[in-house]
mmCIF file with all atom_site columns, C-alpha atoms in Angstrom:
data_model
loop_
_atom_site.group_PDB
_atom_site.id
_atom_site.type_symbol
_atom_site.label_atom_id
_atom_site.label_alt_id
_atom_site.label_comp_id
_atom_site.label_asym_id
_atom_site.label_entity_id
_atom_site.label_seq_id
_atom_site.pdbx_PDB_ins_code
_atom_site.Cartn_x
_atom_site.Cartn_y
_atom_site.Cartn_z
_atom_site.occupancy
_atom_site.B_iso_or_equiv
_atom_site.pdbx_formal_charge
_atom_site.auth_seq_id
_atom_site.auth_comp_id
_atom_site.auth_asym_id
_atom_site.auth_atom_id
_atom_site.pdbx_PDB_model_num
ATOM 1   C CA . UNK A 1 1   ? 16.201 -10.033 36.133 1.00 0.00 ? 1   UNK A CA 1
ATOM 2   C CA . UNK A 1 2   ? 18.700 -7.596  37.665 1.00 0.00 ? 2   UNK A CA 1
ATOM 3   C CA . UNK A 1 3   ? 15.965 -4.976  37.960 1.00 0.00 ? 3   UNK A CA 1
ATOM 4   C CA . UNK A 1 4   ? 14.224 -7.255  40.459 1.00 0.00 ? 4   UNK A CA 1
ATOM 5   C CA . UNK A 1 5   ? 17.385 -7.488  42.569 1.00 0.00 ? 5   UNK A CA 1
ATOM 6   C CA . UNK A 1 6   ? 17.833 -3.733  42.484 1.00 0.00 ? 6   UNK A CA 1
ATOM 7   C CA . UNK A 1 7   ? 14.238 -3.182  43.576 1.00 0.00 ? 7   UNK A CA 1
ATOM 8   C CA . UNK A 1 8   ? 14.614 -5.659  46.436 1.00 0.00 ? 8   UNK A CA 1
ATOM 9   C CA . UNK A 1 9   ? 17.846 -4.080  47.662 1.00 0.00 ? 9   UNK A CA 1
ATOM 10  C CA . UNK A 1 10  ? 16.759 -0.438  47.480 1.00 0.00 ? 10  UNK A CA 1
ATOM 11  C CA . UNK A 1 11  ? 13.016 -0.668  48.033 1.00 0.00 ? 11  UNK A CA 1
ATOM 12  C CA . UNK A 1 12  ? 12.495 1.536   44.965 1.00 0.00 ? 12  UNK A CA 1
ATOM 13  C CA . UNK A 1 13  ? 10.239 0.415   42.149 1.00 0.00 ? 13  UNK A CA 1
ATOM 14  C CA . UNK A 1 14  ? 11.895 -0.269  38.807 1.00 0.00 ? 14  UNK A CA 1
ATOM 15  C CA . UNK A 1 15  ? 11.008 2.120   35.995 1.00 0.00 ? 15  UNK A CA 1
ATOM 16  C CA . UNK A 1 16  ? 8.183  1.023   33.688 1.00 0.00 ? 16  UNK A CA 1
ATOM 17  C CA . UNK A 1 17  ? 9.901  -0.335  30.565 1.00 0.00 ? 17  UNK A CA 1
ATOM 18  C CA . UNK A 1 18  ? 9.162  0.829   27.024 1.00 0.00 ? 18  UNK A CA 1
ATOM 19  C CA . UNK A 1 19  ? 10.395 -0.580  23.733 1.00 0.00 ? 19  UNK A CA 1
ATOM 20  C CA . UNK A 1 20  ? 10.410 1.903   20.849 1.00 0.00 ? 20  UNK A CA 1
ATOM 21  C CA . UNK A 1 21  ? 10.025 0.146   17.490 1.00 0.00 ? 21  UNK A CA 1
ATOM 22  C CA . UNK A 1 22  ? 9.864  1.294   13.872 1.00 0.00 ? 22  UNK A CA 1
ATOM 23  C CA . UNK A 1 23  ? 6.574  1.084   11.987 1.00 0.00 ? 23  UNK A CA 1
ATOM 24  C CA . UNK A 1 24  ? 7.992  0.141   8.567  1.00 0.00 ? 24  UNK A CA 1
ATOM 25  C CA . UNK A 1 25  ? 4.952  0.973   6.429  1.00 0.00 ? 25  UNK A CA 1
ATOM 26  C CA . UNK A 1 26  ? 1.533  2.615   6.363  1.00 0.00 ? 26  UNK A CA 1
ATOM 27  C CA . UNK A 1 27  ? 0.011  -0.873  6.016  1.00 0.00 ? 27  UNK A CA 1
ATOM 28  C CA . UNK A 1 28  ? 1.682  -1.937  9.268  1.00 0.00 ? 28  UNK A CA 1
ATOM 29  C CA . UNK A 1 29  ? 0.357  1.219   10.975 1.00 0.00 ? 29  UNK A CA 1
ATOM 30  C CA . UNK A 1 30  ? -3.190 0.428   9.837  1.00 0.00 ? 30  UNK A CA 1
ATOM 31  C CA . UNK A 1 31  ? -2.814 -3.103  11.218 1.00 0.00 ? 31  UNK A CA 1
ATOM 32  C CA . UNK A 1 32  ? -1.656 -1.699  14.572 1.00 0.00 ? 32  UNK A CA 1
ATOM 33  C CA . UNK A 1 33  ? -4.608 0.710   14.667 1.00 0.00 ? 33  UNK A CA 1
ATOM 34  C CA . UNK A 1 34  ? -7.307 -1.724  13.512 1.00 0.00 ? 34  UNK A CA 1
ATOM 35  C CA . UNK A 1 35  ? -6.150 -5.123  14.768 1.00 0.00 ? 35  UNK A CA 1
ATOM 36  C CA . UNK A 1 36  ? -4.089 -4.112  17.810 1.00 0.00 ? 36  UNK A CA 1
ATOM 37  C CA . UNK A 1 37  ? -0.890 -6.062  17.229 1.00 0.00 ? 37  UNK A CA 1
ATOM 38  C CA . UNK A 1 38  ? 2.711  -5.523  16.105 1.00 0.00 ? 38  UNK A CA 1
ATOM 39  C CA . UNK A 1 39  ? 5.225  -8.004  14.675 1.00 0.00 ? 39  UNK A CA 1
ATOM 40  C CA . UNK A 1 40  ? 8.963  -8.322  15.118 1.00 0.00 ? 40  UNK A CA 1
ATOM 41  C CA . UNK A 1 41  ? 10.928 -10.815 12.999 1.00 0.00 ? 41  UNK A CA 1
ATOM 42  C CA . UNK A 1 42  ? 12.560 -13.199 15.507 1.00 0.00 ? 42  UNK A CA 1
ATOM 43  C CA . UNK A 1 43  ? 15.803 -13.139 13.500 1.00 0.00 ? 43  UNK A CA 1
ATOM 44  C CA . UNK A 1 44  ? 16.010 -9.330  13.827 1.00 0.00 ? 44  UNK A CA 1
ATOM 45  C CA . UNK A 1 45  ? 14.544 -8.890  17.300 1.00 0.00 ? 45  UNK A CA 1
ATOM 46  C CA . UNK A 1 46  ? 16.543 -7.115  19.981 1.00 0.00 ? 46  UNK A CA 1
ATOM 47  C CA . UNK A 1 47  ? 18.011 -9.406  22.632 1.00 0.00 ? 47  UNK A CA 1
ATOM 48  C CA . UNK A 1 48  ? 15.525 -8.023  25.137 1.00 0.00 ? 48  UNK A CA 1
ATOM 49  C CA . UNK A 1 49  ? 12.001 -7.551  23.790 1.00 0.00 ? 49  UNK A CA 1
ATOM 50  C CA . UNK A 1 50  ? 10.147 -7.729  27.100 1.00 0.00 ? 50  UNK A CA 1
ATOM 51  C CA . UNK A 1 51  ? 8.579  -4.379  27.990 1.00 0.00 ? 51  UNK A CA 1
ATOM 52  C CA . UNK A 1 52  ? 5.379  -3.030  29.484 1.00 0.00 ? 52  UNK A CA 1
ATOM 53  C CA . UNK A 1 53  ? 4.751  -0.645  26.589 1.00 0.00 ? 53  UNK A CA 1
ATOM 54  C CA . UNK A 1 54  ? 5.542  -0.340  22.895 1.00 0.00 ? 54  UNK A CA 1
ATOM 55  C CA . UNK A 1 55  ? 6.072  3.119   21.349 1.00 0.00 ? 55  UNK A CA 1
ATOM 56  C CA . UNK A 1 56  ? 6.026  3.657   17.588 1.00 0.00 ? 56  UNK A CA 1
ATOM 57  C CA . UNK A 1 57  ? 8.707  5.438   15.559 1.00 0.00 ? 57  UNK A CA 1
ATOM 58  C CA . UNK A 1 58  ? 7.340  6.727   12.239 1.00 0.00 ? 58  UNK A CA 1
ATOM 59  C CA . UNK A 1 59  ? 9.907  6.777   9.383  1.00 0.00 ? 59  UNK A CA 1
ATOM 60  C CA . UNK A 1 60  ? 9.990  8.787   6.125  1.00 0.00 ? 60  UNK A CA 1
ATOM 61  C CA . UNK A 1 61  ? 6.928  7.104   4.550  1.00 0.00 ? 61  UNK A CA 1
ATOM 62  C CA . UNK A 1 62  ? 4.708  8.946   7.084  1.00 0.00 ? 62  UNK A CA 1
ATOM 63  C CA . UNK A 1 63  ? 5.136  12.316  5.343  1.00 0.00 ? 63  UNK A CA 1
ATOM 64  C CA . UNK A 1 64  ? 4.653  15.291  7.692  1.00 0.00 ? 64  UNK A CA 1
ATOM 65  C CA . UNK A 1 65  ? 4.696  13.008  10.774 1.00 0.00 ? 65  UNK A CA 1
ATOM 66  C CA . UNK A 1 66  ? 7.948  11.316  9.708  1.00 0.00 ? 66  UNK A CA 1
ATOM 67  C CA . UNK A 1 67  ? 10.896 10.791  12.029 1.00 0.00 ? 67  UNK A CA 1
ATOM 68  C CA . UNK A 1 68  ? 8.821  11.038  15.178 1.00 0.00 ? 68  UNK A CA 1
ATOM 69  C CA . UNK A 1 69  ? 7.173  9.091   17.977 1.00 0.00 ? 69  UNK A CA 1
ATOM 70  C CA . UNK A 1 70  ? 3.571  10.102  18.630 1.00 0.00 ? 70  UNK A CA 1
ATOM 71  C CA . UNK A 1 71  ? 1.823  7.006   19.999 1.00 0.00 ? 71  UNK A CA 1
ATOM 72  C CA . UNK A 1 72  ? 2.307  4.100   22.382 1.00 0.00 ? 72  UNK A CA 1
ATOM 73  C CA . UNK A 1 73  ? 0.320  1.122   23.674 1.00 0.00 ? 73  UNK A CA 1
ATOM 74  C CA . UNK A 1 74  ? 0.502  -1.362  26.536 1.00 0.00 ? 74  UNK A CA 1
ATOM 75  C CA . UNK A 1 75  ? 1.809  -4.792  25.586 1.00 0.00 ? 75  UNK A CA 1
ATOM 76  C CA . UNK A 1 76  ? -0.719 -7.366  26.760 1.00 0.00 ? 76  UNK A CA 1
ATOM 77  C CA . UNK A 1 77  ? 0.744  -10.601 25.429 1.00 0.00 ? 77  UNK A CA 1
ATOM 78  C CA . UNK A 1 78  ? 3.620  -12.064 23.411 1.00 0.00 ? 78  UNK A CA 1
ATOM 79  C CA . UNK A 1 79  ? 3.488  -15.081 21.125 1.00 0.00 ? 79  UNK A CA 1
ATOM 80  C CA . UNK A 1 80  ? 5.913  -16.674 18.666 1.00 0.00 ? 80  UNK A CA 1
ATOM 81  C CA . UNK A 1 81  ? 4.261  -17.546 15.348 1.00 0.00 ? 81  UNK A CA 1
ATOM 82  C CA . UNK A 1 82  ? 5.142  -17.911 11.682 1.00 0.00 ? 82  UNK A CA 1
ATOM 83  C CA . UNK A 1 83  ? 4.605  -15.078 9.247  1.00 0.00 ? 83  UNK A CA 1
ATOM 84  C CA . UNK A 1 84  ? 2.063  -17.327 7.502  1.00 0.00 ? 84  UNK A CA 1
ATOM 85  C CA . UNK A 1 85  ? -0.013 -17.399 10.717 1.00 0.00 ? 85  UNK A CA 1
ATOM 86  C CA . UNK A 1 86  ? 0.240  -13.618 11.098 1.00 0.00 ? 86  UNK A CA 1
ATOM 87  C CA . UNK A 1 87  ? -0.540 -12.787 7.489  1.00 0.00 ? 87  UNK A CA 1
ATOM 88  C CA . UNK A 1 88  ? -2.459 -15.691 5.920  1.00 0.00 ? 88  UNK A CA 1
ATOM 89  C CA . UNK A 1 89  ? -3.212 -13.561 2.844  1.00 0.00 ? 89  UNK A CA 1
ATOM 90  C CA . UNK A 1 90  ? 0.559  -13.528 2.161  1.00 0.00 ? 90  UNK A CA 1
ATOM 91  C CA . UNK A 1 91  ? 1.097  -17.300 2.464  1.00 0.00 ? 91  UNK A CA 1
ATOM 92  C CA . UNK A 1 92  ? 3.273  -17.360 -0.688 1.00 0.00 ? 92  UNK A CA 1
ATOM 93  C CA . UNK A 1 93  ? 5.685  -14.741 0.715  1.00 0.00 ? 93  UNK A CA 1
ATOM 94  C CA . UNK A 1 94  ? 9.359  -15.871 0.661  1.00 0.00 ? 94  UNK A CA 1
ATOM 95  C CA . UNK A 1 95  ? 9.536  -15.467 4.467  1.00 0.00 ? 95  UNK A CA 1
ATOM 96  C CA . UNK A 1 96  ? 6.153  -17.112 5.176  1.00 0.00 ? 96  UNK A CA 1
ATOM 97  C CA . UNK A 1 97  ? 7.821  -19.811 7.286  1.00 0.00 ? 97  UNK A CA 1
ATOM 98  C CA . UNK A 1 98  ? 9.960  -17.398 9.333  1.00 0.00 ? 98  UNK A CA 1
ATOM 99  C CA . UNK A 1 99  ? 9.212  -16.908 13.026 1.00 0.00 ? 99  UNK A CA 1
ATOM 100 C CA . UNK A 1 100 ? 7.886  -13.593 14.338 1.00 0.00 ? 100 UNK A CA 1
ATOM 101 C CA . UNK A 1 101 ? 7.058  -12.235 17.763 1.00 0.00 ? 101 UNK A CA 1
ATOM 102 C CA . UNK A 1 102 ? 3.443  -11.101 17.805 1.00 0.00 ? 102 UNK A CA 1
ATOM 103 C CA . UNK A 1 103 ? 2.837  -8.410  20.409 1.00 0.00 ? 103 UNK A CA 1
ATOM 104 C CA . UNK A 1 104 ? -0.826 -8.062  21.322 1.00 0.00 ? 104 UNK A CA 1
ATOM 105 C CA . UNK A 1 105 ? -1.479 -4.439  22.244 1.00 0.00 ? 105 UNK A CA 1
ATOM 106 C CA . UNK A 1 106 ? -3.901 -2.527  24.393 1.00 0.00 ? 106 UNK A CA 1
ATOM 107 C CA . UNK A 1 107 ? -5.579 0.662   23.164 1.00 0.00 ? 107 UNK A CA 1
ATOM 108 C CA . UNK A 1 108 ? -3.389 3.073   21.227 1.00 0.00 ? 108 UNK A CA 1
ATOM 109 C CA . UNK A 1 109 ? -2.497 6.179   23.271 1.00 0.00 ? 109 UNK A CA 1
ATOM 110 C CA . UNK A 1 110 ? -1.253 9.549   22.015 1.00 0.00 ? 110 UNK A CA 1
ATOM 111 C CA . UNK A 1 111 ? 1.789  11.073  23.700 1.00 0.00 ? 111 UNK A CA 1
ATOM 112 C CA . UNK A 1 112 ? 1.333  14.520  25.289 1.00 0.00 ? 112 UNK A CA 1
ATOM 113 C CA . UNK A 1 113 ? 3.749  15.876  22.653 1.00 0.00 ? 113 UNK A CA 1
ATOM 114 C CA . UNK A 1 114 ? 5.577  14.287  19.698 1.00 0.00 ? 114 UNK A CA 1
ATOM 115 C CA . UNK A 1 115 ? 9.178  13.160  20.111 1.00 0.00 ? 115 UNK A CA 1
ATOM 116 C CA . UNK A 1 116 ? 11.051 14.361  17.040 1.00 0.00 ? 116 UNK A CA 1
ATOM 117 C CA . UNK A 1 117 ? 14.319 13.121  15.572 1.00 0.00 ? 117 UNK A CA 1
ATOM 118 C CA . UNK A 1 118 ? 16.210 16.371  14.969 1.00 0.00 ? 118 UNK A CA 1
ATOM 119 C CA . UNK A 1 119 ? 19.266 14.503  13.686 1.00 0.00 ? 119 UNK A CA 1
ATOM 120 C CA . UNK A 1 120 ? 18.912 11.796  11.087 1.00 0.00 ? 120 UNK A CA 1
ATOM 121 C CA . UNK A 1 121 ? 19.330 8.547   13.027 1.00 0.00 ? 121 UNK A CA 1
ATOM 122 C CA . UNK A 1 122 ? 18.791 4.972   11.994 1.00 0.00 ? 122 UNK A CA 1
ATOM 123 C CA . UNK A 1 123 ? 16.298 3.752   14.582 1.00 0.00 ? 123 UNK A CA 1
ATOM 124 C CA . UNK A 1 124 ? 15.380 0.090   14.915 1.00 0.00 ? 124 UNK A CA 1
ATOM 125 C CA . UNK A 1 125 ? 14.710 -0.466  18.620 1.00 0.00 ? 125 UNK A CA 1
ATOM 126 C CA . UNK A 1 126 ? 15.249 1.759   21.641 1.00 0.00 ? 126 UNK A CA 1
ATOM 127 C CA . UNK A 1 127 ? 14.880 0.555   25.224 1.00 0.00 ? 127 UNK A CA 1
ATOM 128 C CA . UNK A 1 128 ? 13.697 3.330   27.506 1.00 0.00 ? 128 UNK A CA 1
ATOM 129 C CA . UNK A 1 129 ? 11.200 3.884   30.297 1.00 0.00 ? 129 UNK A CA 1
ATOM 130 C CA . UNK A 1 130 ? 7.809  5.549   30.559 1.00 0.00 ? 130 UNK A CA 1
ATOM 131 C CA . UNK A 1 131 ? 9.124  8.595   32.419 1.00 0.00 ? 131 UNK A CA 1
ATOM 132 C CA . UNK A 1 132 ? 11.686 9.295   29.684 1.00 0.00 ? 132 UNK A CA 1
ATOM 133 C CA . UNK A 1 133 ? 9.063  8.686   26.977 1.00 0.00 ? 133 UNK A CA 1
ATOM 134 C CA . UNK A 1 134 ? 6.738  11.298  28.490 1.00 0.00 ? 134 UNK A CA 1
ATOM 135 C CA . UNK A 1 135 ? 9.470  13.877  29.136 1.00 0.00 ? 135 UNK A CA 1
ATOM 136 C CA . UNK A 1 136 ? 11.550 13.567  25.931 1.00 0.00 ? 136 UNK A CA 1
ATOM 137 C CA . UNK A 1 137 ? 11.164 16.078  23.106 1.00 0.00 ? 137 UNK A CA 1
ATOM 138 C CA . UNK A 1 138 ? 13.967 14.654  20.946 1.00 0.00 ? 138 UNK A CA 1
ATOM 139 C CA . UNK A 1 139 ? 14.792 10.999  20.180 1.00 0.00 ? 139 UNK A CA 1
ATOM 140 C CA . UNK A 1 140 ? 18.273 11.272  21.714 1.00 0.00 ? 140 UNK A CA 1
ATOM 141 C CA . UNK A 1 141 ? 16.667 11.954  25.106 1.00 0.00 ? 141 UNK A CA 1
ATOM 142 C CA . UNK A 1 142 ? 15.205 8.428   25.211 1.00 0.00 ? 142 UNK A CA 1
ATOM 143 C CA . UNK A 1 143 ? 18.517 6.709   25.900 1.00 0.00 ? 143 UNK A CA 1
ATOM 144 C CA . UNK A 1 144 ? 19.512 6.412   29.548 1.00 0.00 ? 144 UNK A CA 1
ATOM 145 C CA . UNK A 1 145 ? 22.858 8.111   30.051 1.00 0.00 ? 145 UNK A CA 1
ATOM 146 C CA . UNK A 1 146 ? 24.765 6.665   32.989 1.00 0.00 ? 146 UNK A CA 1
ATOM 147 C CA . UNK A 1 147 ? 28.391 7.311   33.728 1.00 0.00 ? 147 UNK A CA 1
ATOM 148 C CA . UNK A 1 148 ? 30.705 4.293   33.932 1.00 0.00 ? 148 UNK A CA 1
ATOM 149 C CA . UNK A 1 149 ? 31.026 4.993   37.669 1.00 0.00 ? 149 UNK A CA 1
ATOM 150 C CA . UNK A 1 150 ? 27.230 4.795   38.143 1.00 0.00 ? 150 UNK A CA 1
ATOM 151 C CA . UNK A 1 151 ? 27.062 1.532   36.178 1.00 0.00 ? 151 UNK A CA 1
ATOM 152 C CA . UNK A 1 152 ? 29.903 0.008   38.238 1.00 0.00 ? 152 UNK A CA 1
ATOM 153 C CA . UNK A 1 153 ? 28.341 1.127   41.513 1.00 0.00 ? 153 UNK A CA 1
ATOM 154 C CA . UNK A 1 154 ? 24.996 -0.435  40.594 1.00 0.00 ? 154 UNK A CA 1
ATOM 155 C CA . UNK A 1 155 ? 26.679 -3.703  39.571 1.00 0.00 ? 155 UNK A CA 1
ATOM 156 C CA . UNK A 1 156 ? 28.602 -3.838  42.870 1.00 0.00 ? 156 UNK A CA 1
ATOM 157 C CA . UNK A 1 157 ? 25.454 -3.084  44.894 1.00 0.00 ? 157 UNK A CA 1
ATOM 158 C CA . UNK A 1 158 ? 23.585 -5.901  43.171 1.00 0.00 ? 158 UNK A CA 1
ATOM 159 C CA . UNK A 1 159 ? 26.363 -8.482  43.427 1.00 0.00 ? 159 UNK A CA 1
ATOM 160 C CA . UNK A 1 160 ? 27.136 -7.877  47.100 1.00 0.00 ? 160 UNK A CA 1
ATOM 161 C CA . UNK A 1 161 ? 24.712 -5.506  48.824 1.00 0.00 ? 161 UNK A CA 1
ATOM 162 C CA . UNK A 1 162 ? 26.271 -5.994  52.303 1.00 0.00 ? 162 UNK A CA 1
ATOM 163 C CA . UNK A 1 163 ? 29.828 -5.091  51.255 1.00 0.00 ? 163 UNK A CA 1
ATOM 164 C CA . UNK A 1 164 ? 31.212 -1.599  51.574 1.00 0.00 ? 164 UNK A CA 1
ATOM 165 C CA . UNK A 1 165 ? 33.168 -0.168  48.667 1.00 0.00 ? 165 UNK A CA 1
ATOM 166 C CA . UNK A 1 166 ? 35.525 2.755   48.652 1.00 0.00 ? 166 UNK A CA 1
ATOM 167 C CA . UNK A 1 167 ? 35.246 4.759   45.447 1.00 0.00 ? 167 UNK A CA 1
ATOM 168 C CA . UNK A 1 168 ? 37.849 7.446   45.111 1.00 0.00 ? 168 UNK A CA 1
ATOM 169 C CA . UNK A 1 169 ? 37.763 10.301  42.640 1.00 0.00 ? 169 UNK A CA 1
ATOM 170 C CA . UNK A 1 170 ? 40.313 10.282  39.852 1.00 0.00 ? 170 UNK A CA 1
#
């Protein structure tokens, strides 16, 4: 929402958004590769799931490729369905009635280079952009680092673009 206002006020295009998500198991990875979709439990979803792309963080169960991001895919469509609808073969699962976001994906793409987690971090979801995804070599480089002054200035520009503000150094 605010990205649209920023684009209108500056004339600059907003960055292409990427959501990095954990692939919890090898079975889930096979489903992504073969069927082209990813699931996020609605109860555990980040507040903002909308993105143009989904990138995949591989945890410890991926052996030599663990703790890295190596692939991404365009998100084509979102739907909200029960786990039973997603995985009919698991209809007796205790969470079969729970709601999940189903993200329909485009073709799987390989990053130009893997993004490695050099420090052990608990990753669930990371919001980033496509430029950062392509340039990062370490997971920590995916987070946008803005100073409080930059964040305040952007908020003031959006709320009242015609006003002039005097920012003095401290």
